[in-house]
Structure formats: structure tokens, C-alpha cells
GROMACS .gro file of C-alpha atoms in nm:
model
  441
    1MET     CA    1  -1.065   4.441  -0.485
    2ASP     CA    2  -1.035   4.626  -0.162
    3SER     CA    3  -0.813   4.384   0.021
    4LYS     CA    4  -0.482   4.515   0.141
    5ILE     CA    5  -0.149   4.355   0.141
    6LYS     CA    6  -0.029   4.407   0.491
    7LEU     CA    7   0.347   4.466   0.518
    8ARG     CA    8   0.600   4.518   0.777
    9SER     CA    9   0.971   4.564   0.751
   10ARG     CA   10   1.266   4.374   0.868
   11THR     CA   11   1.536   4.560   1.061
   12ALA     CA   12   1.856   4.616   0.862
   13ALA     CA   13   2.184   4.773   0.900
   14ALA     CA   14   2.200   4.816   0.525
   15LEU     CA   15   1.880   5.026   0.532
   16THR     CA   16   1.880   5.246   0.841
   17LEU     CA   17   1.596   5.482   0.742
   18ALA     CA   18   1.275   5.615   0.869
   19ALA     CA   19   1.086   5.431   0.599
   20GLY     CA   20   1.185   5.097   0.753
   21ALA     CA   21   0.847   4.975   0.861
   22LEU     CA   22   0.493   4.951   0.718
   23LEU     CA   23   0.159   4.898   0.892
   24THR     CA   24   0.265   4.635   1.146
   25GLY     CA   25   0.599   4.768   1.257
   26CYS     CA   26   0.949   4.634   1.247
   27ALA     CA   27   1.024   4.263   1.260
   28GLY     CA   28   1.215   4.323   1.580
   29GLY     CA   29   0.915   4.492   1.735
   30SER     CA   30   1.015   4.858   1.715
   31GLN     CA   31   0.785   5.119   1.578
   32ALA     CA   32   0.925   5.343   1.294
   33PRO     CA   33   0.734   5.580   1.063
   34ALA     CA   34   0.592   5.402   0.758
   35ALA     CA   35   0.760   5.436   0.419
   36LYS     CA   36   0.625   5.727   0.218
   37ASP     CA   37   0.465   5.721  -0.128
   38ASP     CA   38   0.690   5.957  -0.330
   39GLY     CA   39   0.417   6.012  -0.588
   40GLN     CA   40   0.619   5.857  -0.869
   41PRO     CA   41   0.507   5.556  -1.074
   42ILE     CA   42   0.573   5.223  -0.895
   43GLU     CA   43   0.924   5.113  -0.976
   44VAL     CA   44   0.965   4.747  -1.063
   45TRP     CA   45   1.305   4.573  -1.128
   46ALA     CA   46   1.359   4.222  -1.260
   47ARG     CA   47   1.672   4.025  -1.347
   48ALA     CA   48   1.613   4.027  -1.723
   49GLY     CA   49   1.802   4.042  -2.053
   50THR     CA   50   1.675   4.216  -2.361
   51ASP     CA   51   1.412   3.957  -2.462
   52ALA     CA   52   1.281   3.894  -2.116
   53ALA     CA   53   1.268   4.266  -2.055
   54THR     CA   54   1.047   4.315  -2.360
   55THR     CA   55   0.809   4.053  -2.220
   56TYR     CA   56   0.791   4.225  -1.882
   57ALA     CA   57   0.730   4.559  -2.053
   58ALA     CA   58   0.445   4.416  -2.257
   59MET     CA   59   0.292   4.269  -1.947
   60PHE     CA   60   0.303   4.594  -1.760
   61LYS     CA   61   0.156   4.777  -2.055
   62GLU     CA   62  -0.140   4.544  -2.031
   63PHE     CA   63  -0.161   4.604  -1.652
   64THR     CA   64  -0.154   4.985  -1.687
   65ALA     CA   65  -0.421   4.969  -1.958
   66ALA     CA   66  -0.644   4.776  -1.730
   67THR     CA   67  -0.578   4.963  -1.407
   68GLY     CA   68  -0.441   5.306  -1.482
   69VAL     CA   69  -0.147   5.240  -1.255
   70GLN     CA   70   0.177   5.356  -1.406
   71VAL     CA   71   0.480   5.128  -1.377
   72ASN     CA   72   0.848   5.225  -1.416
   73PHE     CA   73   0.987   4.884  -1.517
   74GLN     CA   74   1.360   4.812  -1.562
   75GLY     CA   75   1.530   4.493  -1.666
   76VAL     CA   76   1.851   4.470  -1.477
   77PRO     CA   77   2.092   4.187  -1.558
   78ASP     CA   78   2.329   4.259  -1.274
   79LEU     CA   79   2.037   4.306  -1.035
   80ASP     CA   80   2.197   4.224  -0.704
   81GLN     CA   81   2.493   4.454  -0.763
   82GLN     CA   82   2.249   4.733  -0.856
   83LEU     CA   83   2.040   4.669  -0.548
   84GLN     CA   84   2.344   4.709  -0.326
   85THR     CA   85   2.403   5.049  -0.486
   86ARG     CA   86   2.043   5.149  -0.431
   87ALA     CA   87   2.050   5.020  -0.073
   88ALA     CA   88   2.341   5.248  -0.002
   89SER     CA   89   2.127   5.544  -0.107
   90LYS     CA   90   1.841   5.416   0.108
   91LYS     CA   91   1.600   5.399  -0.181
   92LEU     CA   92   1.543   5.054  -0.322
   93PRO     CA   93   1.306   4.991  -0.617
   94ASP     CA   94   0.957   4.929  -0.491
   95ILE     CA   95   0.922   4.568  -0.618
   96VAL     CA   96   1.190   4.321  -0.724
   97ILE     CA   97   1.124   4.006  -0.929
   98ASN     CA   98   1.413   3.770  -0.877
   99ASP     CA   99   1.522   3.422  -0.795
  100SER     CA  100   1.334   3.242  -0.514
  101ALA     CA  101   1.682   3.147  -0.382
  102ALA     CA  102   1.756   3.518  -0.325
  103LEU     CA  103   1.519   3.540  -0.036
  104GLY     CA  104   1.765   3.440   0.241
  105ASN     CA  105   2.017   3.687   0.121
  106TYR     CA  106   1.765   3.965   0.088
  107THR     CA  107   1.615   3.913   0.432
  108SER     CA  108   1.963   3.892   0.587
  109GLN     CA  109   2.030   4.241   0.442
  110GLY     CA  110   1.697   4.384   0.537
  111TYR     CA  111   1.580   4.454   0.185
  112LEU     CA  112   1.230   4.310   0.229
  113GLN     CA  113   0.895   4.374   0.397
  114THR     CA  114   0.677   4.075   0.497
  115ILE     CA  115   0.364   3.999   0.319
  116ASP     CA  116   0.020   3.875   0.444
  117LYS     CA  117  -0.038   3.601   0.180
  118SER     CA  118  -0.407   3.573   0.285
  119ALA     CA  119  -0.459   3.922   0.137
  120VAL     CA  120  -0.320   3.837  -0.203
  121ALA     CA  121  -0.613   3.802  -0.451
  122GLY     CA  122  -0.568   3.469  -0.613
  123GLY     CA  123  -0.330   3.351  -0.344
  124GLY     CA  124  -0.536   3.040  -0.306
  125THR     CA  125  -0.444   2.921  -0.653
  126ILE     CA  126  -0.082   2.899  -0.545
  127ALA     CA  127   0.020   2.569  -0.381
  128GLU     CA  128   0.106   2.579  -0.016
  129SER     CA  129   0.438   2.415  -0.100
  130LEU     CA  130   0.533   2.721  -0.307
  131TRP     CA  131   0.428   2.956  -0.033
  132LYS     CA  132   0.651   2.776   0.204
  133GLU     CA  133   0.944   2.857  -0.020
  134THR     CA  134   0.881   3.235   0.049
  135GLN     CA  135   0.927   3.197   0.427
  136GLY     CA  136   1.223   3.337   0.608
  137LEU     CA  137   1.401   3.179   0.909
  138ASP     CA  138   1.149   3.358   1.138
  139GLY     CA  139   0.854   3.189   0.959
  140ALA     CA  140   0.722   3.512   0.812
  141THR     CA  141   0.638   3.541   0.440
  142TYR     CA  142   0.878   3.761   0.237
  143GLY     CA  143   0.771   3.701  -0.117
  144VAL     CA  144   0.496   3.594  -0.358
  145PRO     CA  145   0.566   3.302  -0.593
  146PHE     CA  146   0.555   3.422  -0.958
  147SER     CA  147   0.712   3.146  -1.182
  148ARG     CA  148   0.867   2.810  -1.140
  149GLN     CA  149   1.052   2.555  -1.355
  150THR     CA  150   1.263   2.257  -1.331
  151MET     CA  151   1.578   2.136  -1.492
  152VAL     CA  152   1.502   1.886  -1.773
  153THR     CA  153   1.712   1.648  -1.973
  154MET     CA  154   1.739   1.721  -2.348
  155ILE     CA  155   1.886   1.476  -2.595
  156ARG     CA  156   1.972   1.487  -2.972
  157LYS     CA  157   1.698   1.262  -3.092
  158ASP     CA  158   1.838   1.238  -3.437
  159TRP     CA  159   2.175   1.121  -3.302
  160ARG     CA  160   2.020   0.865  -3.071
  161GLU     CA  161   1.809   0.721  -3.346
  162LYS     CA  162   2.094   0.714  -3.594
  163LEU     CA  163   2.289   0.507  -3.344
  164GLY     CA  164   1.993   0.280  -3.274
  165LEU     CA  165   1.994   0.356  -2.907
  166PRO     CA  166   1.692   0.373  -2.669
  167VAL     CA  167   1.580   0.679  -2.466
  168PRO     CA  168   1.776   0.647  -2.146
  169THR     CA  169   1.579   0.578  -1.827
  170THR     CA  170   1.872   0.543  -1.575
  171GLN     CA  171   2.188   0.723  -1.504
  172GLU     CA  172   2.384   0.416  -1.623
  173GLU     CA  173   2.207   0.437  -1.964
  174LEU     CA  174   2.259   0.813  -1.979
  175ALA     CA  175   2.632   0.763  -1.927
  176LYS     CA  176   2.649   0.494  -2.204
  177LEU     CA  177   2.467   0.734  -2.443
  178ALA     CA  178   2.709   1.007  -2.366
  179THR     CA  179   2.997   0.768  -2.454
  180ALA     CA  180   2.825   0.658  -2.775
  181PHE     CA  181   2.778   1.027  -2.884
  182ALA     CA  182   3.148   1.083  -2.821
  183THR     CA  183   3.279   0.776  -2.996
  184GLN     CA  184   3.040   0.668  -3.275
  185ASP     CA  185   3.024   0.977  -3.503
  186PRO     CA  186   2.648   1.044  -3.446
  187ASP     CA  187   2.654   1.351  -3.687
  188GLY     CA  188   2.794   1.137  -3.963
  189ASN     CA  189   3.066   1.386  -4.071
  190GLY     CA  190   3.352   1.142  -4.035
  191GLN     CA  191   3.524   1.357  -3.767
  192ALA     CA  192   3.581   1.296  -3.399
  193ASP     CA  193   3.420   1.617  -3.304
  194THR     CA  194   3.118   1.532  -3.097
  195TYR     CA  195   3.085   1.483  -2.723
  196GLY     CA  196   2.841   1.351  -2.468
  197MET     CA  197   2.709   1.603  -2.221
  198ALA     CA  198   2.733   1.989  -2.212
  199VAL     CA  199   2.828   2.052  -1.856
  200PRO     CA  200   2.879   2.386  -1.679
  201GLY     CA  201   3.169   2.261  -1.448
  202SER     CA  202   3.301   2.606  -1.352
  203THR     CA  203   3.328   2.731  -0.996
  204GLU     CA  204   3.208   3.069  -1.114
  205ARG     CA  205   2.876   3.157  -0.944
  206GLY     CA  206   2.873   2.806  -0.807
  207TYR     CA  207   2.770   2.656  -1.141
  208LEU     CA  208   2.905   2.308  -1.089
  209GLY     CA  209   2.736   2.284  -0.750
  210TRP     CA  210   2.405   2.395  -0.911
  211TRP     CA  211   2.428   2.148  -1.206
  212ALA     CA  212   2.540   1.851  -0.994
  213SER     CA  213   2.261   1.885  -0.737
  214SER     CA  214   2.004   1.689  -0.940
  215TYR     CA  215   2.244   1.387  -0.980
  216LEU     CA  216   2.324   1.398  -0.604
  217TRP     CA  217   1.960   1.383  -0.510
  218GLN     CA  218   1.887   1.112  -0.766
  219ASP     CA  219   2.140   0.892  -0.577
  220GLY     CA  220   2.008   0.980  -0.229
  221GLY     CA  221   2.260   1.251  -0.141
  222ALA     CA  222   2.225   1.617  -0.064
  223TYR     CA  223   2.439   1.917   0.042
  224LEU     CA  224   2.224   1.985   0.341
  225LYS     CA  225   1.982   1.824   0.589
  226ASP     CA  226   1.686   2.030   0.702
  227GLU     CA  227   1.671   1.978   1.084
  228GLY     CA  228   1.354   2.191   1.120
  229ASP     CA  229   1.300   2.530   1.295
  230GLY     CA  230   1.523   2.714   1.046
  231LYS     CA  231   1.824   2.489   1.129
  232TYR     CA  232   2.033   2.281   0.893
  233SER     CA  233   2.326   2.043   0.896
  234ALA     CA  234   2.584   1.948   0.629
  235SER     CA  235   2.524   1.610   0.473
  236ALA     CA  236   2.747   1.611   0.164
  237SER     CA  237   2.938   1.301   0.294
  238GLY     CA  238   2.628   1.095   0.218
  239ALA     CA  239   2.650   1.191  -0.154
  240GLN     CA  240   2.941   0.974  -0.243
  241GLN     CA  241   2.755   0.762  -0.497
  242GLY     CA  242   2.623   1.065  -0.690
  243VAL     CA  243   2.962   1.242  -0.696
  244THR     CA  244   3.125   0.913  -0.801
  245TRP     CA  245   2.890   0.902  -1.101
  246ILE     CA  246   2.963   1.270  -1.180
  247LYS     CA  247   3.329   1.215  -1.160
  248GLN     CA  248   3.306   0.920  -1.399
  249GLN     CA  249   3.152   1.151  -1.658
  250PHE     CA  250   3.432   1.407  -1.634
  251CYS     CA  251   3.696   1.127  -1.640
  252THR     CA  252   3.552   0.929  -1.935
  253PRO     CA  253   3.707   1.080  -2.244
  254GLY     CA  254   3.446   1.266  -2.448
  255ASN     CA  255   3.157   1.217  -2.209
  256THR     CA  256   3.175   1.599  -2.123
  257GLN     CA  257   3.278   1.871  -2.366
  258PRO     CA  258   3.633   2.012  -2.384
  259GLY     CA  259   3.693   2.269  -2.116
  260ALA     CA  260   3.398   2.150  -1.907
  261LEU     CA  261   3.585   2.217  -1.574
  262THR     CA  262   3.603   2.593  -1.640
  263ALA     CA  263   3.275   2.636  -1.843
  264ALA     CA  264   3.000   2.859  -1.719
  265THR     CA  265   2.654   2.794  -1.863
  266SER     CA  266   2.713   3.066  -2.127
  267VAL     CA  267   3.001   2.857  -2.252
  268ALA     CA  268   2.856   2.499  -2.198
  269SER     CA  269   2.514   2.551  -2.356
  270PRO     CA  270   2.641   2.654  -2.700
  271PHE     CA  271   2.810   2.312  -2.735
  272PHE     CA  272   2.459   2.159  -2.742
  273GLN     CA  273   2.313   2.445  -2.941
  274THR     CA  274   2.574   2.422  -3.216
  275GLY     CA  275   2.560   2.043  -3.247
  276LYS     CA  276   2.882   1.940  -3.063
  277THR     CA  277   2.724   1.766  -2.763
  278GLY     CA  278   2.415   1.545  -2.756
  279ILE     CA  279   2.291   1.579  -2.392
  280ILE     CA  280   2.218   1.873  -2.165
  281LEU     CA  281   2.052   1.916  -1.826
  282THR     CA  282   1.913   2.263  -1.834
  283GLY     CA  283   1.595   2.471  -1.795
  284PRO     CA  284   1.308   2.502  -2.040
  285TYR     CA  285   1.401   2.874  -2.097
  286ASN     CA  286   1.640   2.725  -2.366
  287PHE     CA  287   1.356   2.572  -2.576
  288SER     CA  288   1.320   2.874  -2.800
  289SER     CA  289   1.704   2.924  -2.874
  290PHE     CA  290   1.745   2.554  -2.933
  291ASP     CA  291   1.450   2.531  -3.153
  292ALA     CA  292   1.588   2.813  -3.360
  293SER     CA  293   1.942   2.675  -3.396
  294LEU     CA  294   1.893   2.298  -3.404
  295GLY     CA  295   1.534   2.263  -3.510
  296LYS     CA  296   1.254   2.140  -3.279
  297ASP     CA  297   1.256   1.796  -3.443
  298LYS     CA  298   1.631   1.740  -3.380
  299TYR     CA  299   1.616   1.707  -2.999
  300GLU     CA  300   1.380   1.555  -2.742
  301VAL     CA  301   1.287   1.655  -2.383
  302ILE     CA  302   1.273   1.339  -2.183
  303LYS     CA  303   1.175   1.231  -1.826
  304THR     CA  304   1.502   1.267  -1.646
  305PRO     CA  305   1.672   0.934  -1.600
  306LYS     CA  306   1.670   0.771  -1.250
  307GLY     CA  307   1.956   0.725  -1.018
  308THR     CA  308   1.970   0.469  -0.748
  309GLU     CA  309   1.678   0.646  -0.562
  310ASP     CA  310   1.464   0.846  -0.807
  311ASN     CA  311   1.475   1.105  -1.079
  312THR     CA  312   1.461   1.418  -0.867
  313VAL     CA  313   1.568   1.750  -1.052
  314LEU     CA  314   1.633   2.094  -0.925
  315ALA     CA  315   1.342   2.329  -0.927
  316GLU     CA  316   1.397   2.701  -0.939
  317GLY     CA  317   1.184   3.006  -0.995
  318GLU     CA  318   1.112   3.372  -0.929
  319ASN     CA  319   0.933   3.550  -0.649
  320ILE     CA  320   0.786   3.898  -0.620
  321TYR     CA  321   0.959   4.082  -0.334
  322VAL     CA  322   0.838   4.407  -0.179
  323THR     CA  323   1.120   4.623  -0.059
  324ALA     CA  324   1.166   4.800   0.269
  325THR     CA  325   1.146   5.148   0.119
  326ASN     CA  326   0.815   5.082  -0.069
  327GLY     CA  327   0.539   5.314   0.047
  328LYS     CA  328   0.299   5.247  -0.235
  329GLN     CA  329   0.038   5.017  -0.068
  330ASP     CA  330  -0.241   5.031  -0.325
  331GLN     CA  331  -0.024   5.010  -0.631
  332THR     CA  332   0.178   4.724  -0.486
  333ARG     CA  333  -0.134   4.529  -0.411
  334GLN     CA  334  -0.262   4.581  -0.769
  335VAL     CA  335   0.072   4.484  -0.932
  336ILE     CA  336   0.090   4.167  -0.723
  337ASP     CA  337  -0.268   4.068  -0.780
  338PHE     CA  338  -0.222   4.109  -1.152
  339LEU     CA  339   0.112   3.915  -1.172
  340VAL     CA  340  -0.032   3.607  -1.012
  341SER     CA  341  -0.372   3.622  -1.175
  342ALA     CA  342  -0.442   3.387  -1.470
  343GLU     CA  343  -0.440   3.688  -1.703
  344GLY     CA  344  -0.103   3.806  -1.573
  345GLN     CA  345   0.053   3.463  -1.571
  346LYS     CA  346  -0.057   3.401  -1.934
  347ALA     CA  347   0.084   3.744  -2.036
  348GLY     CA  348   0.416   3.649  -1.874
  349MET     CA  349   0.419   3.332  -2.092
  350THR     CA  350   0.310   3.480  -2.425
  351ALA     CA  351   0.353   3.860  -2.433
  352GLY     CA  352   0.707   3.861  -2.567
  353LYS     CA  353   0.987   3.659  -2.736
  354GLN     CA  354   1.095   3.491  -2.411
  355PRO     CA  355   0.850   3.378  -2.148
  356VAL     CA  356   0.915   3.516  -1.796
  357VAL     CA  357   0.663   3.282  -1.646
  358ARG     CA  358   0.776   2.935  -1.736
  359VAL     CA  359   0.553   2.711  -1.532
  360PRO     CA  360   0.283   2.924  -1.388
  361VAL     CA  361   0.223   2.923  -1.010
  362ASN     CA  362  -0.149   2.985  -1.060
  363SER     CA  363  -0.299   2.631  -1.062
  364ASP     CA  364  -0.578   2.755  -1.299
  365VAL     CA  365  -0.319   2.797  -1.582
  366ASP     CA  366  -0.181   2.499  -1.777
  367ALA     CA  367   0.159   2.569  -1.934
  368ALA     CA  368   0.140   2.291  -2.192
  369ALA     CA  369  -0.207   2.427  -2.309
  370VAL     CA  370  -0.093   2.794  -2.318
  371TYR     CA  371   0.224   2.715  -2.512
  372ASN     CA  372   0.058   2.442  -2.712
  373ASP     CA  373   0.368   2.243  -2.662
  374PRO     CA  374   0.375   1.897  -2.499
  375ARG     CA  375   0.731   1.941  -2.385
  376TRP     CA  376   0.598   2.176  -2.115
  377ALA     CA  377   0.391   1.883  -1.982
  378VAL     CA  378   0.731   1.717  -1.904
  379VAL     CA  379   0.840   2.019  -1.709
  380GLN     CA  380   0.509   2.045  -1.522
  381ASP     CA  381   0.506   1.675  -1.435
  382ALA     CA  382   0.869   1.698  -1.300
  383LEU     CA  383   0.778   2.008  -1.103
  384LYS     CA  384   0.478   1.842  -0.944
  385ASN     CA  385   0.618   1.488  -0.897
  386SER     CA  386   1.002   1.481  -0.893
  387SER     CA  387   1.153   1.819  -0.804
  388ARG     CA  388   1.335   1.976  -0.518
  389SER     CA  389   1.454   2.326  -0.442
  390PHE     CA  390   1.756   2.470  -0.258
  391PRO     CA  391   1.660   2.614   0.075
  392SER     CA  392   1.550   2.973   0.037
  393ALA     CA  393   1.525   3.086   0.403
  394ILE     CA  394   1.905   3.088   0.437
  395ASN     CA  395   2.162   3.246   0.210
  396PHE     CA  396   2.242   2.946  -0.012
  397VAL     CA  397   2.482   3.126  -0.245
  398PRO     CA  398   2.801   3.058  -0.042
  399ILE     CA  399   2.694   2.697   0.014
  400LYS     CA  400   2.646   2.641  -0.360
  401GLN     CA  401   2.982   2.810  -0.417
  402ALA     CA  402   3.159   2.585  -0.159
  403ALA     CA  403   2.993   2.285  -0.336
  404ALA     CA  404   3.116   2.397  -0.683
  405GLU     CA  405   3.474   2.438  -0.551
  406ALA     CA  406   3.478   2.107  -0.375
  407LEU     CA  407   3.330   1.910  -0.667
  408ASN     CA  408   3.560   2.088  -0.918
  409LYS     CA  409   3.862   1.978  -0.707
  410ILE     CA  410   3.727   1.624  -0.682
  411VAL     CA  411   3.652   1.562  -1.056
  412SER     CA  412   3.970   1.748  -1.169
  413ASP     CA  413   4.195   1.467  -1.035
  414CYS     CA  414   4.081   1.151  -1.215
  415GLY     CA  415   4.357   0.938  -1.065
  416ALA     CA  416   4.282   1.017  -0.706
  417ASP     CA  417   4.059   0.832  -0.465
  418ASN     CA  418   3.929   1.170  -0.334
  419VAL     CA  419   3.553   1.155  -0.330
  420ALA     CA  420   3.507   1.074   0.040
  421SER     CA  421   3.775   1.311   0.162
  422GLY     CA  422   3.661   1.591  -0.064
  423LEU     CA  423   3.304   1.563   0.056
  424LYS     CA  424   3.422   1.558   0.413
  425ASP     CA  425   3.600   1.886   0.349
  426LEU     CA  426   3.279   2.028   0.188
  427ASP     CA  427   3.081   1.924   0.502
  428ALA     CA  428   3.320   2.127   0.712
  429ALA     CA  429   3.288   2.424   0.480
  430ILE     CA  430   2.912   2.404   0.482
  431ASP     CA  431   2.890   2.372   0.862
  432ASN     CA  432   3.116   2.673   0.894
  433GLU     CA  433   2.887   2.886   0.668
  434LEU     CA  434   2.570   2.761   0.847
  435ALA     CA  435   2.727   2.868   1.177
  436GLY     CA  436   2.796   3.209   1.043
  437GLN     CA  437   2.434   3.244   0.948
  438ASN     CA  438   2.316   3.116   1.280
  439ALA     CA  439   2.136   2.835   1.092
  440LYS     CA  440   2.343   2.531   1.214
  441SER     CA  441   2.161   2.273   1.409
   0.00000   0.00000   0.00000
């Protein structure tokens, strides 16, 4: 392969350095010297715990064996904090693999170079809809899709069958199943110690806003409306039906686990994993841990029940980002080409204990076939036919946080008629944030 990824840097206060442009100059049009190759192995960071880091390490071992290109890989759980530290020293890692939703934040801080997607070998196997998720507010491409996934609904199959209840197909049926799990002793131990849904209702890191988004969309609501040309408007006031359904779950005794209002995902998920709740909306990354703790035959992955509109679920994923201080053109090209190739995508799915490629972005790779697991067909189908992502061109983090805080306040007061007023306040907070990002229509 002799194609070159053409890169140019975005201007940034956080990175005032000579290495701020590459090949095509600064985004603002100024000409600065190109970033230099320091002669060291290409440095790649990813947000990854121990198991995921092991998978990445195995992937890059395969890559080095095939290409001779040395990679200094680091799995960094607190990646964004560490990036800020490195930005202050004006030397970021060369490549960062992180959430697709991080793009807006990274571009606003000037961390990234743009990418010519036509020069990515295998770029044609990546859906145009995924490439659009890597565009900044200026329309330039700032990342390469690497992995995607959707939220899926998982249910204790053994509990459901013991109670003689059908697989839920609507939100109403899902709520009834949650109540049954909380009140009809589905585990048969004679104790009132089971609950309906495992819910991360905390405001921490915007968890409640993240979890609730799927249910809002299913009932025709949304936090934002895309007005085009990089502009958005707040639209939470139109989500009253979805928020009302969510509030009903928190306010129906037992439908959510104890302490749901302050639970992060690390607290909520174990309620399902240890057999205390029977329903969870989460990502397929939990399959392996749930299989080990519950047994694969004890729970089922179902097509997410419909709201009044449809059964849309949140789609997320990871992109490959090239940083502003990266001067290693050839190594960068080879790393990216490998990561999105069929070989690289399969390695990301199978090379370690935990897959770092969940649903492959390469259309030539079938997740259900590679994993030999039909549950992944449910995930792939949802991703293709009934998923939606948060906007990535803007910094969505403060909007998700505002949503979590507003929703937490609404569902905390079961006796109050506060859905409409709470969402009106959320709209004001979102509009204020959009204005601060120069993204308000």
C-alpha cells in the first residue's frame, strides 16, 4: 500500500506548538512546520481496563509481526485526564482510540488532525453513516470508525418462564414484567429480594441521561434537534411521554433496584449479574461477565421493546484519532489500515478475553459468525435498523450531564407533577450550553 493519509491540524490554545500542522496546513489556514517523527515507536493509547488492554496488546503484536512497525501501546482507564496532562507538555500520544462521542471535545481542544478518508485502505468497507459520525462542525473528518455497538435489552429468561410471562415487545409489557419480577418471587427463595430493572440513575458522568436516551427516542422525544450546518436546538420538552414512563419505573416500588437514583453503572450492573434484578439495558460488552456469573442459558438478549414510536436504542462506539503532535505518517497509515481491515477487526474481536471490536465497522466481517453467537445478530440488527447516536461534532458531555441532573430531579419526587417543568428547565440548560459552543441554531 502506498497511499498516504493526508492530515492537517486544527488550531488550538491547548497545543501551541510548532508541530501543529501536517501536510495541508492548519485548519485556520496558517502554515506551521509539520510535526516531527521523534524516531520512537508509534504510541497508541486506548481507554481500556486490564482485559481490554490485553486484547489490544495481542492485536498490535500481530500487527508488528506482519509489518515490522513497533507499537508502544498503553491502556489508559482515565484517558481524558491523562490526555490533558500530555497536552500541557505539548506531546500527545500519536494515536488515541476512544469513544466516538469524544470527537467534539477533542476538536474543540485542538487535539486532532484531520484525515483524508479516501486514503484509508478499506475505507470503502465502512458505511458512509459511520464516516459522518467522524465529522467535526467544520465538515472535516477527524477520526476513523473502529468499533460500534448498541444498547440491548437483557432479561432473566428463567425468571420469565417460571412466571409464565411472554417476551415483552412493548414498553408497557416491559414495565409489567419488571413489576412481576419484583413481586412474584421469580427466584423461588421465598424472600422479597428481587427487583425489576437494573438502572444507573446517578448524575455521575451523566449516567441517567445516557441510559434514558433510548426510552426517550422510543417515545418520539430527544434532547436535541439537528438543525443542519452544525447547529442544534434543545428539544427535551417534546420528550414528556418517554420521561413519564421512566418516572413511573422509579416510582413503582421494586421496578428499579434499591439506590437506583445514585447508582453508576458499576453499581447497577451487579444487581443483574448477581441475580437481584431481572432486566437490564446495557451493552454487549457485558455478555462475557454475565455468562460467567449467571450462565448463558439463564438470560436472553431480546429485540428491544417498542415505545409509542419505535424501538430505537443508543448506538456508541470507538474511533481512531490522530493527534496534533503525530509526525509519524507512514506508521500511522499502516496502523489505521490494519485496524479497519478484516484481519484487524477480527483480531479485535477474538485476540483476548474481552473484545475491543464489538460490532465491526468493516462490512466484510460478520460479528455473529466470528463470535459464533446468535446474540450478536440481535446487536447487529439493532445497529443497522433501529439505532441512534449522540451528536459527535459538538461536545455532548455537558448536555448529557444536564440531562442526567434534570431527569434525576424529576424522578426523585414521585408526588410532584414536574415532568413538563423539569424538561423546560432542561431545554434552557441545553440551549445555554449550545450557545457556549457556538452550536445553537
